[in-house]
Short mmCIF file of C-alpha atoms in Angstrom, two decimals:
data_model
loop_
_atom_site.label_atom_id
_atom_site.label_comp_id
_atom_site.label_asym_id
_atom_site.label_seq_id
_atom_site.Cartn_x
_atom_site.Cartn_y
_atom_site.Cartn_z
CA UNK A 1133 0.43 0.39 0.10
CA UNK A 1134 1.71 3.18 -0.74
CA UNK A 1135 2.30 5.44 2.39
CA UNK A 1136 0.90 8.84 1.05
CA UNK A 1137 3.08 11.19 3.59
CA UNK A 1138 6.37 9.90 1.20
CA UNK A 1139 4.49 11.50 -1.76
CA UNK A 1140 7.34 14.17 -3.61
CA UNK A 1141 6.50 17.76 -1.69
CA UNK A 1142 5.51 18.74 -5.12
CA UNK A 1143 3.13 16.26 -6.69
CA UNK A 1144 0.68 16.87 -3.15
CA UNK A 1145 1.79 20.71 -4.09
CA UNK A 1146 -0.43 19.90 -7.34
CA UNK A 1147 -3.00 17.77 -4.82
CA UNK A 1148 -3.79 20.56 -3.39
CA UNK A 1149 -3.92 23.20 -6.44
CA UNK A 1150 -6.68 20.97 -7.95
CA UNK A 1151 -8.50 20.11 -4.22
CA UNK A 1152 -8.90 24.71 -3.01
CA UNK A 1153 -9.94 25.17 -6.76
CA UNK A 1154 -12.95 23.27 -5.74
CA UNK A 1155 -13.80 24.28 -2.57
CA UNK A 1156 -11.60 25.93 -0.67
CA UNK A 1157 -12.15 24.30 2.53
CA UNK A 1158 -10.61 21.20 1.52
CA UNK A 1159 -7.75 22.86 2.39
CA UNK A 1160 -8.27 22.22 6.04
CA UNK A 1161 -9.46 18.49 5.67
CA UNK A 1162 -5.60 18.49 3.59
CA UNK A 1163 -3.86 20.13 6.61
CA UNK A 1164 -4.87 17.46 8.48
CA UNK A 1165 -3.81 13.96 6.78
CA UNK A 1166 0.00 13.81 8.13
CA UNK A 1167 2.39 15.94 9.00
CA UNK A 1168 4.24 16.54 5.25
CA UNK A 1169 1.04 16.53 4.01
CA UNK A 1170 0.20 19.57 6.71
CA UNK A 1171 4.03 20.79 5.70
CA UNK A 1172 3.48 22.07 2.22
CA UNK A 1173 0.43 23.79 3.02
CA UNK A 1174 2.34 25.95 4.76
CA UNK A 1175 4.13 27.45 1.99
CA UNK A 1176 1.85 30.01 0.77
CA UNK A 1177 4.05 29.17 -3.67
CA UNK A 1178 2.45 26.12 -3.40
CA UNK A 1179 -1.53 27.44 -4.13
CA UNK A 1180 0.25 31.19 -5.18
CA UNK A 1181 -1.93 31.87 -8.11
CA UNK A 1182 -4.86 29.75 -7.64
CA UNK A 1183 -7.66 30.86 -8.18
CA UNK A 1184 -10.35 30.17 -5.40
CA UNK A 1185 -14.28 31.19 -5.96
CA UNK A 1186 -15.23 34.71 -4.09
CA UNK A 1187 -18.68 33.99 -2.30
CA UNK A 1188 -18.53 35.19 0.31
CA UNK A 1189 -19.27 32.87 3.49
CA UNK A 1190 -21.58 34.19 6.74
CA UNK A 1191 -19.10 33.61 10.21
CA UNK A 1192 -21.95 32.28 11.91
CA UNK A 1193 -21.85 33.82 16.25
CA UNK A 1194 -19.50 32.05 19.01
CA UNK A 1195 -21.19 28.79 20.39
CA UNK A 1196 -21.12 29.53 24.24
CA UNK A 1197 -17.71 27.85 25.22
CA UNK A 1198 -16.64 26.44 22.48
CA UNK A 1199 -13.53 26.61 20.21
CA UNK A 1200 -15.03 26.16 16.94
CA UNK A 1201 -16.94 28.71 14.67
CA UNK A 1202 -19.22 28.05 11.69
CA UNK A 1203 -19.51 28.83 8.58
CA UNK A 1204 -22.15 29.23 7.22
CA UNK A 1205 -21.39 29.11 2.74
CA UNK A 1206 -23.35 30.87 0.24
CA UNK A 1207 -22.33 28.91 -3.03
CA UNK A 1208 -23.07 25.54 -1.76
CA UNK A 1209 -25.58 26.52 1.34
CA UNK A 1210 -23.06 24.25 3.67
CA UNK A 1211 -21.97 24.88 7.45
CA UNK A 1212 -18.68 24.45 7.70
CA UNK A 1213 -16.90 23.84 11.30
CA UNK A 1214 -13.77 25.43 11.86
CA UNK A 1215 -11.54 24.78 15.27
CA UNK A 1216 -10.70 28.69 15.58
CA UNK A 1217 -9.56 28.91 19.13
CA UNK A 1218 -7.96 32.66 18.05
CA UNK A 1219 -10.97 33.87 18.03
CA UNK A 1220 -12.56 32.98 21.18
CA UNK A 1221 -14.54 35.22 23.09
CA UNK A 1222 -13.52 38.16 20.61
CA UNK A 1223 -15.62 40.96 18.45
CA UNK A 1224 -14.90 40.45 14.73
CA UNK A 1225 -14.90 42.18 11.84
CA UNK A 1226 -14.90 40.29 8.56
CA UNK A 1227 -13.67 41.77 4.96
CA UNK A 1228 -13.19 40.08 1.77
CA UNK A 1229 -9.72 39.16 1.63
CA UNK A 1230 -9.92 36.46 3.49
CA UNK A 1231 -9.26 37.52 6.91
CA UNK A 1232 -10.90 39.25 10.55
CA UNK A 1233 -9.77 42.15 12.39
CA UNK A 1234 -10.65 41.21 16.74
CA UNK A 1235 -11.11 42.46 19.33
CA UNK A 1236 -10.62 40.35 22.99
CA UNK A 1237 -11.46 41.46 26.88
CA UNK A 1238 -7.75 41.36 26.88
CA UNK A 1239 -8.16 44.58 24.58
CA UNK A 1240 -5.56 43.34 22.11
CA UNK A 1241 -6.35 43.52 18.56
CA UNK A 1242 -4.65 41.80 15.77
CA UNK A 1243 -5.93 40.74 12.08
CA UNK A 1244 -6.28 37.12 11.95
CA UNK A 1245 -7.00 34.49 8.33
CA UNK A 1246 -9.36 31.87 10.04
CA UNK A 1247 -8.07 29.55 7.19
CA UNK A 1248 -4.95 29.84 7.71
CA UNK A 1249 -4.52 31.11 11.34
CA UNK A 1250 -2.11 33.56 11.39
CA UNK A 1251 -2.35 36.15 13.52
CA UNK A 1252 -1.26 39.19 13.07
CA UNK A 1253 -0.89 41.90 16.42
CA UNK A 1254 -2.48 45.52 15.72
CA UNK A 1255 -1.68 48.34 18.25
CA UNK A 1256 -3.79 47.58 22.02
CA UNK A 1257 -6.95 48.98 22.34
CA UNK A 1258 -5.59 51.09 25.16
CA UNK A 1259 -3.74 52.96 22.99
CA UNK A 1260 -7.23 54.60 21.12
CA UNK A 1261 -7.64 58.20 22.90
CA UNK A 1262 -10.95 58.93 24.18
CA UNK A 1263 -10.37 56.06 26.81
CA UNK A 1264 -13.52 55.55 28.87
CA UNK A 1265 -12.58 56.43 32.77
CA UNK A 1266 -10.91 54.31 35.07
CA UNK A 1267 -13.29 54.67 37.58
CA UNK A 1268 -16.23 53.90 35.53
CA UNK A 1269 -18.94 51.36 35.04
CA UNK A 1270 -17.53 50.23 31.76
CA UNK A 1271 -16.30 46.70 32.00
CA UNK A 1272 -13.73 44.89 29.10
CA UNK A 1273 -16.93 42.91 28.50
CA UNK A 1274 -18.36 46.28 27.08
CA UNK A 1275 -15.77 47.67 26.05
CA UNK A 1276 -15.08 44.75 23.83
CA UNK A 1277 -19.08 45.06 22.62
CA UNK A 1278 -19.12 48.86 22.28
CA UNK A 1279 -16.00 50.82 21.89
CA UNK A 1280 -15.42 50.06 18.56
CA UNK A 1281 -18.03 50.47 16.13
CA UNK A 1282 -15.96 49.17 13.33
CA UNK A 1283 -12.93 48.22 11.78
CA UNK A 1284 -12.04 47.99 8.17
CA UNK A 1285 -8.94 46.72 6.27
CA UNK A 1286 -7.66 49.08 3.48
CA UNK A 1287 -5.33 47.35 2.43
CA UNK A 1288 -4.75 44.03 2.70
CA UNK A 1289 -1.43 42.46 4.34
CA UNK A 1290 1.14 40.45 2.23
CA UNK A 1291 3.08 38.32 4.94
CA UNK A 1292 2.98 38.31 8.75
CA UNK A 1293 5.01 41.62 9.33
CA UNK A 1294 3.20 43.49 6.22
CA UNK A 1295 3.90 46.90 8.05
CA UNK A 1296 1.96 48.13 4.70
CA UNK A 1297 -1.34 47.28 5.67
CA UNK A 1298 -3.56 49.73 7.40
CA UNK A 1299 -6.61 49.34 9.57
CA UNK A 1300 -8.50 52.02 10.41
CA UNK A 1301 -10.94 52.51 12.76
CA UNK A 1302 -14.41 53.85 13.73
CA UNK A 1303 -14.47 54.06 17.78
CA UNK A 1304 -15.83 55.52 20.69
CA UNK A 1305 -19.25 57.26 21.63
CA UNK A 1306 -18.54 60.22 19.66
CA UNK A 1307 -17.48 57.97 15.88
CA UNK A 1308 -14.15 58.72 15.68
CA UNK A 1309 -11.58 57.84 13.18
CA UNK A 1310 -8.22 56.09 13.62
CA UNK A 1311 -5.40 54.27 11.85
CA UNK A 1312 -2.86 52.04 12.63
CA UNK A 1313 -0.19 49.53 11.05
CA UNK A 1314 0.78 46.35 12.47
CA UNK A 1315 4.56 48.34 12.73
CA UNK A 1316 2.79 50.51 15.28
CA UNK A 1317 2.49 51.43 18.39
CA UNK A 1318 -0.74 53.13 19.16
CA UNK A 1319 -3.25 54.21 17.01
CA UNK A 1320 -3.60 57.48 15.86
CA UNK A 1321 -6.92 59.59 15.67
CA UNK A 1322 -7.35 61.45 12.61
CA UNK A 1323 -8.34 65.47 13.24
CA UNK A 1324 -11.88 66.08 11.55
CA UNK A 1325 -15.04 68.50 12.59
CA UNK A 1326 -17.22 66.82 15.06
CA UNK A 1327 -19.33 63.75 13.10
CA UNK A 1328 -20.30 60.64 14.04
CA UNK A 1329 -19.05 58.62 11.03
CA UNK A 1330 -20.63 55.54 9.57
CA UNK A 1331 -18.48 53.67 7.14
CA UNK A 1332 -14.99 54.20 5.55
CA UNK A 1333 -13.58 53.07 1.81
CA UNK A 1334 -10.53 52.92 0.20
CA UNK A 1335 -11.63 53.44 -3.36
CA UNK A 1336 -9.05 54.63 -6.15
CA UNK A 1337 -5.85 55.55 -4.25
CA UNK A 1338 -8.54 57.62 -2.16
CA UNK A 1339 -10.09 57.18 1.56
CA UNK A 1340 -13.60 58.62 1.81
CA UNK A 1341 -15.22 58.41 4.89
CA UNK A 1342 -19.09 58.99 5.38
CA UNK A 1343 -20.70 60.68 8.80
CA UNK A 1344 -24.14 60.33 10.00
CA UNK A 1345 -24.97 64.12 8.67
CA UNK A 1346 -24.38 62.50 5.28
CA UNK A 1347 -21.46 64.44 4.46
CA UNK A 1348 -18.14 62.82 2.35
CA UNK A 1349 -14.72 63.10 3.19
CA UNK A 1350 -11.42 62.23 2.08
CA UNK A 1351 -9.88 61.36 4.39
CA UNK A 1352 -5.05 62.06 4.28
CA UNK A 1353 -3.80 59.39 6.22
CA UNK A 1354 -0.77 59.92 4.44
CA UNK A 1355 0.96 63.00 6.75
CA UNK A 1356 2.02 63.45 10.24
CA UNK A 1357 -1.25 64.28 11.99
CA UNK A 1358 -4.07 62.23 9.68
CA UNK A 1359 -6.88 64.52 9.31
CA UNK A 1360 -10.13 64.36 7.21
CA UNK A 1361 -11.45 67.37 4.19
CA UNK A 1362 -14.82 68.36 3.11
CA UNK A 1363 -14.87 66.37 -0.32
CA UNK A 1364 -19.72 65.81 -1.13
CA UNK A 1365 -22.85 67.70 0.32
CA UNK A 1366 -25.75 64.62 1.96
CA UNK A 1367 -28.38 63.92 -0.98
CA UNK A 1368 -31.24 66.60 -1.40
CA UNK A 1369 -33.13 66.04 1.21
CA UNK A 1370 -31.45 63.50 3.88
CA UNK A 1371 -33.13 63.62 7.66
CA UNK A 1372 -30.93 61.16 8.55
CA UNK A 1373 -31.04 57.25 9.25
CA UNK A 1374 -30.07 54.18 11.08
CA UNK A 1375 -26.93 53.60 8.94
CA UNK A 1376 -24.43 54.60 5.91
CA UNK A 1377 -22.41 52.65 3.64
CA UNK A 1378 -19.50 53.19 1.32
CA UNK A 1379 -19.18 50.73 -1.17
CA UNK A 1380 -17.61 50.16 -5.00
CA UNK A 1381 -19.72 48.80 -7.30
CA UNK A 1382 -18.43 48.24 -10.84
CA UNK A 1383 -15.68 50.78 -10.30
CA UNK A 1384 -18.29 53.78 -9.31
CA UNK A 1385 -18.56 55.07 -5.81
CA UNK A 1386 -22.15 54.21 -4.00
CA UNK A 1387 -23.50 55.16 -0.66
CA UNK A 1388 -26.14 52.70 0.76
CA UNK A 1389 -28.81 54.10 2.74
CA UNK A 1390 -30.59 51.42 5.63
CA UNK A 1391 -33.24 52.62 7.43
CA UNK A 1392 -34.83 50.17 11.10
CA UNK A 1393 -37.92 49.15 11.74
CA UNK A 1394 -38.45 49.65 15.00
CA UNK A 1395 -41.75 48.31 17.88
CA UNK A 1396 -42.22 52.15 18.33
CA UNK A 1397 -43.32 52.33 14.23
CA UNK A 1398 -45.84 50.55 14.28
CA UNK A 1399 -49.17 51.03 14.68
CA UNK A 1400 -50.58 48.29 16.12
CA UNK A 1401 -49.71 45.75 18.72
CA UNK A 1402 -47.81 47.18 22.31
CA UNK A 1403 -44.26 46.67 22.02
CA UNK A 1404 -43.57 44.73 24.99
CA UNK A 1405 -39.36 47.05 24.38
CA UNK A 1406 -39.29 49.76 22.46
CA UNK A 1407 -35.43 49.78 22.05
CA UNK A 1408 -35.19 46.11 20.18
CA UNK A 1409 -35.17 46.37 16.30
CA UNK A 1410 -36.86 44.41 14.99
CA UNK A 1411 -35.56 44.07 11.15
CA UNK A 1412 -34.64 45.76 8.34
CA UNK A 1413 -37.39 48.35 6.43
CA UNK A 1414 -35.23 48.91 3.36
CA UNK A 1415 -32.43 50.56 1.63
CA UNK A 1416 -31.58 53.51 -0.63
CA UNK A 1417 -28.71 53.64 -2.87
CA UNK A 1418 -26.83 56.59 -5.18
CA UNK A 1419 -23.70 56.74 -6.72
CA UNK A 1420 -20.91 59.36 -6.25
CA UNK A 1421 -20.63 61.50 -9.40
CA UNK A 1422 -16.86 62.34 -8.82
CA UNK A 1423 -16.26 65.64 -11.21
CA UNK A 1424 -19.37 67.15 -9.97
CA UNK A 1425 -19.44 65.26 -6.40
CA UNK A 1426 -22.88 65.26 -6.34
CA UNK A 1427 -25.62 61.53 -5.87
CA UNK A 1428 -28.01 60.18 -7.75
CA UNK A 1429 -30.17 58.28 -6.88
CA UNK A 1430 -30.78 54.72 -7.97
CA UNK A 1431 -33.36 52.39 -7.92
CA UNK A 1432 -31.16 49.21 -7.31
CA UNK A 1433 -27.33 47.64 -7.35
CA UNK A 1434 -28.63 45.79 -10.87
CA UNK A 1435 -27.01 42.72 -11.99
CA UNK A 1436 -24.75 42.98 -8.47
CA UNK A 1437 -25.30 41.52 -4.56
CA UNK A 1438 -23.88 43.65 -2.12
CA UNK A 1439 -22.60 42.56 1.57
CA UNK A 1440 -23.49 45.05 4.55
CA UNK A 1441 -22.98 44.80 7.97
CA UNK A 1442 -20.25 43.88 10.59
CA UNK A 1443 -17.94 44.22 7.68
CA UNK A 1444 -15.97 46.72 5.04
CA UNK A 1445 -18.35 46.43 2.53
CA UNK A 1446 -18.40 45.02 -1.07
CA UNK A 1447 -20.21 44.01 -4.18
CA UNK A 1448 -20.04 41.08 -6.54
CA UNK A 1449 -20.99 40.83 -10.23
CA UNK A 1450 -24.38 38.22 -10.61
CA UNK A 1451 -22.82 37.80 -13.65
CA UNK A 1452 -19.96 36.21 -12.22
CA UNK A 1453 -21.51 34.74 -9.51
CA UNK A 1454 -24.71 33.32 -10.77
CA UNK A 1455 -25.40 31.47 -7.26
CA UNK A 1456 -25.75 34.98 -6.26
CA UNK A 1457 -29.20 36.91 -5.96
CA UNK A 1458 -28.95 40.36 -8.67
CA UNK A 1459 -30.02 43.67 -7.39
CA UNK A 1460 -29.87 42.81 -3.61
CA UNK A 1461 -28.77 43.54 -0.14
CA UNK A 1462 -26.52 40.63 1.48
CA UNK A 1463 -27.33 42.37 5.23
CA UNK A 1464 -26.03 41.46 8.91
CA UNK A 1465 -27.37 42.83 11.88
CA UNK A 1466 -24.94 45.78 12.47
CA UNK A 1467 -27.31 48.06 15.05
CA UNK A 1468 -25.30 48.18 18.09
CA UNK A 1469 -28.24 49.71 19.96
CA UNK A 1470 -29.82 46.44 19.84
CA UNK A 1471 -27.06 44.15 21.21
CA UNK A 1472 -28.61 44.03 24.49
CA UNK A 1473 -30.71 41.86 22.91
CA UNK A 1474 -28.80 39.50 21.11
CA UNK A 1475 -27.64 40.65 18.20
CA UNK A 1476 -27.58 38.32 14.36
CA UNK A 1477 -31.88 38.05 14.67
CA UNK A 1478 -31.71 40.70 11.72
CA UNK A 1479 -29.62 38.87 8.88
CA UNK A 1480 -30.93 39.03 5.33
CA UNK A 1481 -32.04 39.67 2.07
CA UNK A 1482 -33.12 42.98 0.74
CA UNK A 1483 -34.32 43.18 -2.67
CA UNK A 1484 -34.45 46.58 -4.74
CA UNK A 1485 -37.10 45.42 -7.53
CA UNK A 1486 -39.88 44.42 -5.15
CA UNK A 1487 -38.28 45.73 -1.46
CA UNK A 1488 -39.07 42.28 0.18
CA UNK A 1489 -36.45 41.62 2.86
CA UNK A 1490 -35.43 37.61 3.89
CA UNK A 1491 -34.55 37.62 6.44
CA UNK A 1492 -31.85 34.62 7.32
CA UNK A 1493 -32.89 32.04 10.12
CA UNK A 1494 -30.42 29.66 10.77
CA UNK A 1495 -30.69 28.72 14.55
CA UNK A 1496 -29.08 29.90 17.40
CA UNK A 1497 -25.86 30.29 16.30
CA UNK A 1498 -27.30 33.44 14.59
CA UNK A 1499 -27.67 35.27 18.44
CA UNK A 1500 -24.44 37.04 20.21
CA UNK A 1501 -24.05 39.45 22.82
CA UNK A 1502 -20.76 40.76 21.47
CA UNK A 1503 -19.75 39.55 18.26
CA UNK A 1504 -22.72 38.50 15.66
CA UNK A 1505 -23.14 36.79 12.56
CA UNK A 1506 -20.84 38.97 9.71
CA UNK A 1507 -19.23 38.76 5.87
CA UNK A 1508 -15.69 36.96 4.63
CA UNK A 1509 -14.88 36.07 1.69
CA UNK A 1510 -12.30 33.34 2.61
CA UNK A 1511 -9.22 33.06 1.33
CA UNK A 1512 -5.52 31.42 1.93
CA UNK A 1513 -3.56 35.31 1.51
#
């Protein structure tokens, strides 16, 4: 009988390429065969250039007292269970590049690839400005839940010591912006007018941020003291909303507005708790004309699926990925105000054409008080 462990590394590498081109999850099974196979899988050059499916996974909430995290694949409707102790007890933010940004009750922050288990340390949460007073009632658990609203990769690390990878965070009750690289010792706050920021995007060599007033600003992160500069006014007749997102679609910058339907909005019935979010009511979409700096309202996202929530906002073409639904928003529950009632309950798909929400209910693994489901595209980066 052949000894699989004694196969030449070059041949083992070919097997690896064939497997992950079909299903990137097979990378984990491949690593578990034996030590020589695990050694081959640990070398990036053995799978460099292999095109893997870019359809996102929905990372489920943490199971109580478990190091295993479940991921739901939209491409085949399968659940994948990954032993991921590095994410245990940590709040996470997703990305389309295969990386999570994590924050634990130890207040340490990392970039984490859930497939390869590679971790890259970021500056600690304790190095942000605007910390809560030492004698306040904010425990480490509360800080983990609410101090950072959103963390976004502006660039992707290419190695475990990549100092050029930049992460930006929206933090504190004031919704401020701060940036850091893995090689930095502290987070640096951007100078800005008073504004509660909702989203940030790297778009055509510029970094844009949108605030609660609907003002679009450019973030200058190249200087010693990063700051923001006004770029575009809010959409006409803007009266506020629940959340704003920035997303690139077909090379154009778009603004997505999310309105959430709450119990106090009901005309009938007697709500038990007015703070509970019932779900998403609807979305609006606008396209930015960079030349005129004006927003144009659109009917929908055409042949694209948008992925919004506790992750870097991104879009995919359904022509390239027909498994997805076009002219739709795949959203997760990122309404921090309702997280005391277990976030994750309101995750679903919004159709721009008929304005109907199809909620995704995959069981109790949708619920968490600190780290609800999020979108992440698996990648062996």
